[in-house]
Amino acid sequence: MKNRIADANLAEEGGKSYHWAYEHMPALTRTITKLADQKPLKGLTAAVCLHITKETSVLAMGLKTLGADVYLAAANPLSTQDDIAAYLASQGVHVFAWRGQNSQEYQECIRDILRSQPDIIMDDGADTHVTIHEEAEFKNLKAIGGTEETTTGIIRLKALEKSGKMRYPIIGVNNAYTKHLFDNRYGTGQSTIDGILRATSLLLAGKKIVVCGYGWVGKGIAMRARGMGGLVTVTEIDPFRAIEARMDGYEVIPIAEAAKIGDIFVTATGQYHIIRGEHLSVMNDGAILANAGHFNVEIDVDALEKLKKKKTTPRRNVDEYLLKNGKKIYLVGEGRIANLVAAEGHPPEVMSLSFSNQLLSAVYLSQHKGKLEKRVNNVPIEIDRQVAINALEAMGIQIDTPTEEQVKYGESWIV
Ligand code: ADE
């Protein structure tokens, strides 16, 4: 099958980014090097639907090094870095992605990678797993198993599991400690701020920044926004997270109130229509909206369209909506995942951990063919732990080992 990419001439540029990421993902690259001779994925086909970034290029090349034939599609119509897609295509990865796909093209490319009859399906957001389970064309696809990268994807797959219709085991990479504690918090924390800054080039210090949702992603964004001098307010529906946010020192108020005071709004809930028409109508002139969640459903963009008098694009990745009430609202990246649309996603050091889990989970699936339950399985703790050890090693950090006395103390119920 022929590659579907924007421009094969971008391969050289993409190669430079690949090498930059490779140099900064030591936990992953050491794992690849250790397994390279064994080729544990030899003879297997992997359909990979991830954001096509320089970090993903290191994973895709790693899967190839371990023996897999790799088919790659994008996890978002706007997140593909075309130079990376071109580089991977030049290296023998089958790539079906370009930046700026429409919804139909996006879905077609997912079908394209599935036509390779993959043994392993690696996904971010679960669109690929859902396509396999929904579309008649793939009803006979027999996969060894799959993985899922993100919180939103796991929620969808849990629902699939509950329906009793899941056809192969899936490993929920997001549930690994070495994934969500670092990627979701520090990765999204930094890269979302990065996306807002690259898009707007405005000052954060002194701005009222409203973070909607205080899960790991929201925590990371709030922490980094405060670090840049922003006055951070959190909105939540979960009482535990709301208390946590308050005790972390943030103001916690409902979105209806926050809408009236915020300068910058960032949604990080994984939920539907967090910022709606009634909120948009009362916002300050010049308010900026950005979404950090996987899908573009957190900001009601249709409501914004209905309220507008005029729409212009003052900068790449920023749309200016002049509302009928005379106020302007700026939307970053069409309300799609801002860190990947307006910046380059999480930094390589963070993706090094997340993608070590992906790679090792793929190897684990291949070694446990037919033995895992058809449900969302956790990343085995040995893998999670090994990824942490590799990351510490890569950072040159040493930790202590418990003494015999301490082991005994920990195992006894008598003090
Ligand atoms: N998700 C968030 N950041 C990413 C990155 N840099 N590469 C791939 N997927 C990502």
PDB file of C-alpha atoms in Angstrom, residues 4 76-78 98-109 334 336:
ATOM      1  CA  ARG A   4      -0.313   8.980   2.031  1.00  0.00           C
ATOM      2  CA  ASN A  76      -5.750  13.816  15.442  1.00  0.00           C
ATOM      3  CA  PRO A  77      -6.411  15.545  12.102  1.00  0.00           C
ATOM      4  CA  LEU A  78      -4.262  18.551  13.081  1.00  0.00           C
ATOM      5  CA  TRP A  98      -0.839  14.681   7.044  1.00  0.00           C
ATOM      6  CA  ARG A  99      -1.617  17.832   8.983  1.00  0.00           C
ATOM      7  CA  GLY A 100      -5.026  19.317   8.208  1.00  0.00           C
ATOM      8  CA  GLN A 101      -7.010  16.197   7.334  1.00  0.00           C
ATOM      9  CA  ASN A 102     -10.773  16.535   7.235  1.00  0.00           C
ATOM     10  CA  SER A 103     -12.777  14.084   9.351  1.00  0.00           C
ATOM     11  CA  GLN A 104     -13.360  11.751   6.432  1.00  0.00           C
ATOM     12  CA  GLU A 105      -9.663  11.628   5.484  1.00  0.00           C
ATOM     13  CA  TYR A 106      -8.743  11.084   9.120  1.00  0.00           C
ATOM     14  CA  GLN A 107     -11.067   8.084   9.351  1.00  0.00           C
ATOM     15  CA  GLU A 108      -9.947   6.728   5.949  1.00  0.00           C
ATOM     16  CA  CYS A 109      -6.327   6.681   7.104  1.00  0.00           C
ATOM     17  CA  GLU A 334      -9.788  25.363  16.661  1.00  0.00           C
ATOM     18  CA  ARG A 336      -8.357  20.895  19.386  1.00  0.00           C
TER      19      ARG A 336
END
